[in-house]
Every structure is written in structure tokens, then in C-alpha cells.
Amino acid sequence: MQRPFYIFTFFFLFLLQFSALAQDDAIRRIQGAGSRYGRGATQGKGDSILHRTGLEDSITIRFRFLDSSRLVGFDSSISDFTNRFPIPWHHVHLGNLGNATNDLIFSPSFNPGWDIGFHAYDVYKFKVEETRFYTTTRPYSEVGYLLGSQAEQMIHLLHTQNIRPNWNASFQYRLINAPGFFQNQNTNHNNYRFGSWYSSRNKRYNNFIIALGNKLQSSENGGILSNGNYLDSIDYRDDRFKIPTNLNVGSGFERRNFFNSNVKTGTKYTTGNFLMRQQYDLGQKDSIVTDSTVVPLFYPRLRFEHTIQYNTYNYRFEDRYADSAYYKSNYNIQFDTIRDTFIRRDKWHEMINYFSIYT
């Protein structure tokens, strides 16, 4: 008689515990549903009635350019290393990362308007037309570091995130530094870029902001001092950094150091660009209706666009230890003393302001 009583008691307690667990689960579901904008949703506890897309643990990121409306994804292929490296494959340079380059393929400039004419360091610059405007579901950061055999280094930083679903901001920085193989060949380039893209909820208004700066520094040595065969000497064969050069002679011997960003004799380019573009479209309004969301669509037919841009250009060549004999024989420039300071500079400011109508 006692055994059926024990079995009945066991099943009764089991059902009672199962009922309690079911009630707790029901209470949590009700609390989660009622706290969509309350504490439960903030802390991520419980369930909710928020629409789930299946991408909560992943990132969807795309980008577009200023003069394009097509959103594209990242290209993760490694078929062409020069997509990541600043010097294209069809350029030749002076043998050190950051020195002046020359394009072997003729490519005329199709940009209308005034041009300053200094393009030897264009591959190391951040450009307005190459600025990417992102849209992402999660904050995205990218860090790249490249180190060469002669202490060449390139650091790349990128961060972008959506402040609002229709407003994205991004920041990008790049450092290129290389001591060089010979004396007075070191380079130090710094690039900064900030981008912002705001789009109204009805897709009619767009606002683009670009602010970027380039500080390019590259030393100049004027080539090897004489035509002698320096490789016959064991001192120069083991370390070509000791071979004497034409420029910056006698200013003091400095060892190769990638932390050294001092340019005594060389080119210094500093440019800055600020652009703001506003667009307002007239056209056909449409939408995609799903079970729980409505995705607005808009097909522009007529666009009003205003662009204002301010650019600064500062190009300098400095030789803080100029040799009067060298400048006299090669450039017919006379100094009052044997050693003097030689500086040449071009400085420009440009304002662009225009309004356009597109159909």
C-alpha cells in the first residue's frame, strides 16, 4: 500500500515543478513583450516583439562614392596587391616607399578647371573622389600594418559606424614611413579623412561631408656624388647608406631610423580639402511591405544639387644646408655664402561653389 502512495507523490511533485517552470517562462515572456523600450530591452534580457532579421550576430556593410549611387561590397580578393599598396604596378619610383613616382601609362587628367600641376606624389594622397560613404549594421574597424626589410612601414586605420539608421560617419588614417637605402632618402607621409553621409527617411534628401588632409614629406639627395664604383669598397658594399650624395652633404651623418621623420632637404606638400554636397530629389515614391516592416523606396526623376568646396595647397622645397657650388653649376643660382638655406614655395587657396539640376 505504501508503494502506490510514493509513486503518486512523486508524480504530483514532478507536475507541480513543471507547472511552476511554465508559469515563470510565461511571466518572462509577458515582461519581455511589455518592455520593448524598457529595462528588459535595454539589458537584452527576455524576449521581445522586435523584428528579427537573422543578422543580429553578423555585419552587413556596403559603400558608395560621391559621384555614384550604386552600393557595392568589399573586395576581399588578393589578385592584385596594389589595391592595398599605394603605388600601382604601372608606376616607377626612386626605389623607396614614399618617393616620387611616374606613371608609365599615359593617363590624361579629365578634371575640369584649374590644376596646380604638382602630381609626383599623387599616389600617396587621399582624394575627394575616392572617399567611400558607408552604410553598416554594426560598427566596423579595420587595422593594417606593413613592415618592410629596410624598416619601411605603412599603418592603415579605418572606423565607420551608423550614428542613426540613415546617418553614417567614418574616419580613416594612414602613415607611410621609410628610411630609404641611401642618405637623405627618408619619407614620412600622413593622411587623414573624415566622411559623413546623411539621408532623410523618405530618401529625398542627401547630405555628404568630406574633410581630408595630406602631409607628404620626402627627402631629396640629388643622386650619388660621383660615378665611382662604390661597391668595390667593403664599407659601401655592406651598407649603401654611407655612399655620399649630392644634396645635404656635410650636414651630419644620421643612421637609418624609421622613427626619424625629419626632412632637412626635400619636398614638403601639405593639402587640405573640405566639401559639402546637398541633394534633393523629386520622383516616384514606392515601398516594400513585409510581414512586420515597410521598406520605403524612392526613384528620383529630377535632382537639385548644391556643392561647396574649399581647398588649400602648400608646396615647398627646402634645402637647409644648400651647397652654393652645386646650385651654381646645375641651376645657375648664386648664394652669398658657401652654405645657405634655399626655399621655394607655391601656396594656393581654391573655393568652388556651384548649383546643378539633373534629370
PDB file of N, CA, C and O in Angstrom, residues 11 26 30 56 58-59 63 78 84 109 127 136 143 161 170 213 221 238-239 246 253 283 332 349 359:
ATOM      1  N   PHE A  11       4.917  11.698  -8.778  1.00  0.00           N
ATOM      2  CA  PHE A  11       4.354  12.307  -9.980  1.00  0.00           C
ATOM      3  C   PHE A  11       3.691  13.643  -9.673  1.00  0.00           C
ATOM      4  O   PHE A  11       3.743  14.572 -10.482  1.00  0.00           O
ATOM      5  N   ALA A  26       6.217  31.893 -18.795  1.00  0.00           N
ATOM      6  CA  ALA A  26       5.146  32.757 -19.320  1.00  0.00           C
ATOM      7  C   ALA A  26       5.294  34.175 -18.794  1.00  0.00           C
ATOM      8  O   ALA A  26       5.095  35.159 -19.522  1.00  0.00           O
ATOM      9  N   ILE A  30       5.869  37.645 -20.995  1.00  0.00           N
ATOM     10  CA  ILE A  30       4.999  38.825 -20.882  1.00  0.00           C
ATOM     11  C   ILE A  30       5.823  40.051 -20.526  1.00  0.00           C
ATOM     12  O   ILE A  30       5.648  41.136 -21.086  1.00  0.00           O
ATOM     13  N   GLU A  56      21.552  39.324 -36.399  1.00  0.00           N
ATOM     14  CA  GLU A  56      21.892  40.008 -35.154  1.00  0.00           C
ATOM     15  C   GLU A  56      23.351  39.824 -34.769  1.00  0.00           C
ATOM     16  O   GLU A  56      23.942  40.677 -34.126  1.00  0.00           O
ATOM     17  N   SER A  58      25.881  39.274 -37.020  1.00  0.00           N
ATOM     18  CA  SER A  58      26.740  39.488 -38.178  1.00  0.00           C
ATOM     19  C   SER A  58      26.687  40.958 -38.569  1.00  0.00           C
ATOM     20  O   SER A  58      25.973  41.756 -37.967  1.00  0.00           O
ATOM     21  N   ILE A  59      27.468  41.312 -39.582  1.00  0.00           N
ATOM     22  CA  ILE A  59      27.536  42.692 -40.048  1.00  0.00           C
ATOM     23  C   ILE A  59      27.267  42.727 -41.541  1.00  0.00           C
ATOM     24  O   ILE A  59      27.737  41.864 -42.299  1.00  0.00           O
ATOM     25  N   PHE A  63      29.201  50.311 -49.399  1.00  0.00           N
ATOM     26  CA  PHE A  63      29.652  51.693 -49.556  1.00  0.00           C
ATOM     27  C   PHE A  63      29.392  52.172 -50.976  1.00  0.00           C
ATOM     28  O   PHE A  63      29.148  51.379 -51.892  1.00  0.00           O
ATOM     29  N   ILE A  78      42.779  38.842 -53.392  1.00  0.00           N
ATOM     30  CA  ILE A  78      44.178  39.253 -53.318  1.00  0.00           C
ATOM     31  C   ILE A  78      44.859  39.094 -54.672  1.00  0.00           C
ATOM     32  O   ILE A  78      46.065  38.875 -54.760  1.00  0.00           O
ATOM     33  N   ARG A  84      45.845  47.337 -52.290  1.00  0.00           N
ATOM     34  CA  ARG A  84      46.134  47.708 -50.913  1.00  0.00           C
ATOM     35  C   ARG A  84      47.397  48.557 -50.807  1.00  0.00           C
ATOM     36  O   ARG A  84      47.526  49.370 -49.896  1.00  0.00           O
ATOM     37  N   SER A 109      44.444  63.965 -67.498  1.00  0.00           N
ATOM     38  CA  SER A 109      43.517  64.392 -66.459  1.00  0.00           C
ATOM     39  C   SER A 109      42.234  64.897 -67.106  1.00  0.00           C
ATOM     40  O   SER A 109      42.260  65.769 -67.973  1.00  0.00           O
ATOM     41  N   LYS A 127      42.181  61.324 -51.781  1.00  0.00           N
ATOM     42  CA  LYS A 127      41.499  62.176 -52.743  1.00  0.00           C
ATOM     43  C   LYS A 127      40.003  62.221 -52.449  1.00  0.00           C
ATOM     44  O   LYS A 127      39.427  61.268 -51.916  1.00  0.00           O
ATOM     45  N   THR A 136      26.270  50.581 -42.615  1.00  0.00           N
ATOM     46  CA  THR A 136      26.611  49.349 -41.934  1.00  0.00           C
ATOM     47  C   THR A 136      25.641  49.095 -40.787  1.00  0.00           C
ATOM     48  O   THR A 136      25.095  50.030 -40.187  1.00  0.00           O
ATOM     49  N   VAL A 143      42.326  47.582 -39.236  1.00  0.00           N
ATOM     50  CA  VAL A 143      43.694  47.962 -38.902  1.00  0.00           C
ATOM     51  C   VAL A 143      44.638  47.173 -39.795  1.00  0.00           C
ATOM     52  O   VAL A 143      44.529  45.939 -39.891  1.00  0.00           O
ATOM     53  N   GLN A 161      30.700  53.743 -38.576  1.00  0.00           N
ATOM     54  CA  GLN A 161      29.511  53.242 -37.905  1.00  0.00           C
ATOM     55  C   GLN A 161      28.328  54.146 -38.232  1.00  0.00           C
ATOM     56  O   GLN A 161      28.504  55.313 -38.580  1.00  0.00           O
ATOM     57  N   SER A 170      32.551  58.134 -40.846  1.00  0.00           N
ATOM     58  CA  SER A 170      33.738  57.286 -40.965  1.00  0.00           C
ATOM     59  C   SER A 170      34.982  58.139 -40.783  1.00  0.00           C
ATOM     60  O   SER A 170      34.990  59.349 -41.069  1.00  0.00           O
ATOM     61  N   GLY A 213      43.000  65.679 -45.174  1.00  0.00           N
ATOM     62  CA  GLY A 213      44.276  66.380 -45.181  1.00  0.00           C
ATOM     63  C   GLY A 213      45.408  65.441 -45.533  1.00  0.00           C
ATOM     64  O   GLY A 213      45.391  64.253 -45.178  1.00  0.00           O
ATOM     65  N   ASN A 221      68.150  63.643 -52.332  1.00  0.00           N
ATOM     66  CA  ASN A 221      69.604  63.604 -52.211  1.00  0.00           C
ATOM     67  C   ASN A 221      70.332  63.959 -53.498  1.00  0.00           C
ATOM     68  O   ASN A 221      71.559  64.071 -53.506  1.00  0.00           O
ATOM     69  N   ASP A 238      78.563  46.747 -47.907  1.00  0.00           N
ATOM     70  CA  ASP A 238      77.750  46.225 -46.806  1.00  0.00           C
ATOM     71  C   ASP A 238      76.646  47.187 -46.390  1.00  0.00           C
ATOM     72  O   ASP A 238      75.587  46.757 -45.930  1.00  0.00           O
ATOM     73  N   ASP A 239      76.902  48.480 -46.539  1.00  0.00           N
ATOM     74  CA  ASP A 239      75.901  49.474 -46.121  1.00  0.00           C
ATOM     75  C   ASP A 239      75.917  50.627 -47.118  1.00  0.00           C
ATOM     76  O   ASP A 239      76.782  51.506 -47.054  1.00  0.00           O
ATOM     77  N   ASN A 246      74.695  64.087 -53.547  1.00  0.00           N
ATOM     78  CA  ASN A 246      74.899  65.473 -53.972  1.00  0.00           C
ATOM     79  C   ASN A 246      74.312  66.482 -52.991  1.00  0.00           C
ATOM     80  O   ASN A 246      74.955  67.473 -52.651  1.00  0.00           O
ATOM     81  N   PHE A 253      75.913  63.036 -40.407  1.00  0.00           N
ATOM     82  CA  PHE A 253      75.523  61.679 -40.805  1.00  0.00           C
ATOM     83  C   PHE A 253      74.498  61.128 -39.821  1.00  0.00           C
ATOM     84  O   PHE A 253      74.732  61.122 -38.619  1.00  0.00           O
ATOM     85  N   GLY A 283      10.571  62.689 -57.520  1.00  0.00           N
ATOM     86  CA  GLY A 283      10.379  61.497 -58.322  1.00  0.00           C
ATOM     87  C   GLY A 283       9.238  60.638 -57.829  1.00  0.00           C
ATOM     88  O   GLY A 283       8.254  61.140 -57.272  1.00  0.00           O
ATOM     89  N   ASN A 332      72.227  77.431 -61.839  1.00  0.00           N
ATOM     90  CA  ASN A 332      72.629  78.831 -62.045  1.00  0.00           C
ATOM     91  C   ASN A 332      72.034  79.743 -60.969  1.00  0.00           C
ATOM     92  O   ASN A 332      71.578  80.847 -61.242  1.00  0.00           O
ATOM     93  N   HIS A 349      44.868  78.882 -52.546  1.00  0.00           N
ATOM     94  CA  HIS A 349      43.569  78.631 -51.923  1.00  0.00           C
ATOM     95  C   HIS A 349      42.517  78.616 -53.032  1.00  0.00           C
ATOM     96  O   HIS A 349      42.534  79.476 -53.920  1.00  0.00           O
ATOM     97  N   THR A 359      18.430  65.573 -64.596  1.00  0.00           N
ATOM     98  CA  THR A 359      17.227  64.834 -64.945  1.00  0.00           C
ATOM     99  C   THR A 359      17.600  63.417 -65.366  1.00  0.00           C
ATOM    100  O   THR A 359      18.729  63.183 -65.818  1.00  0.00           O
TER     101      THR A 359
END
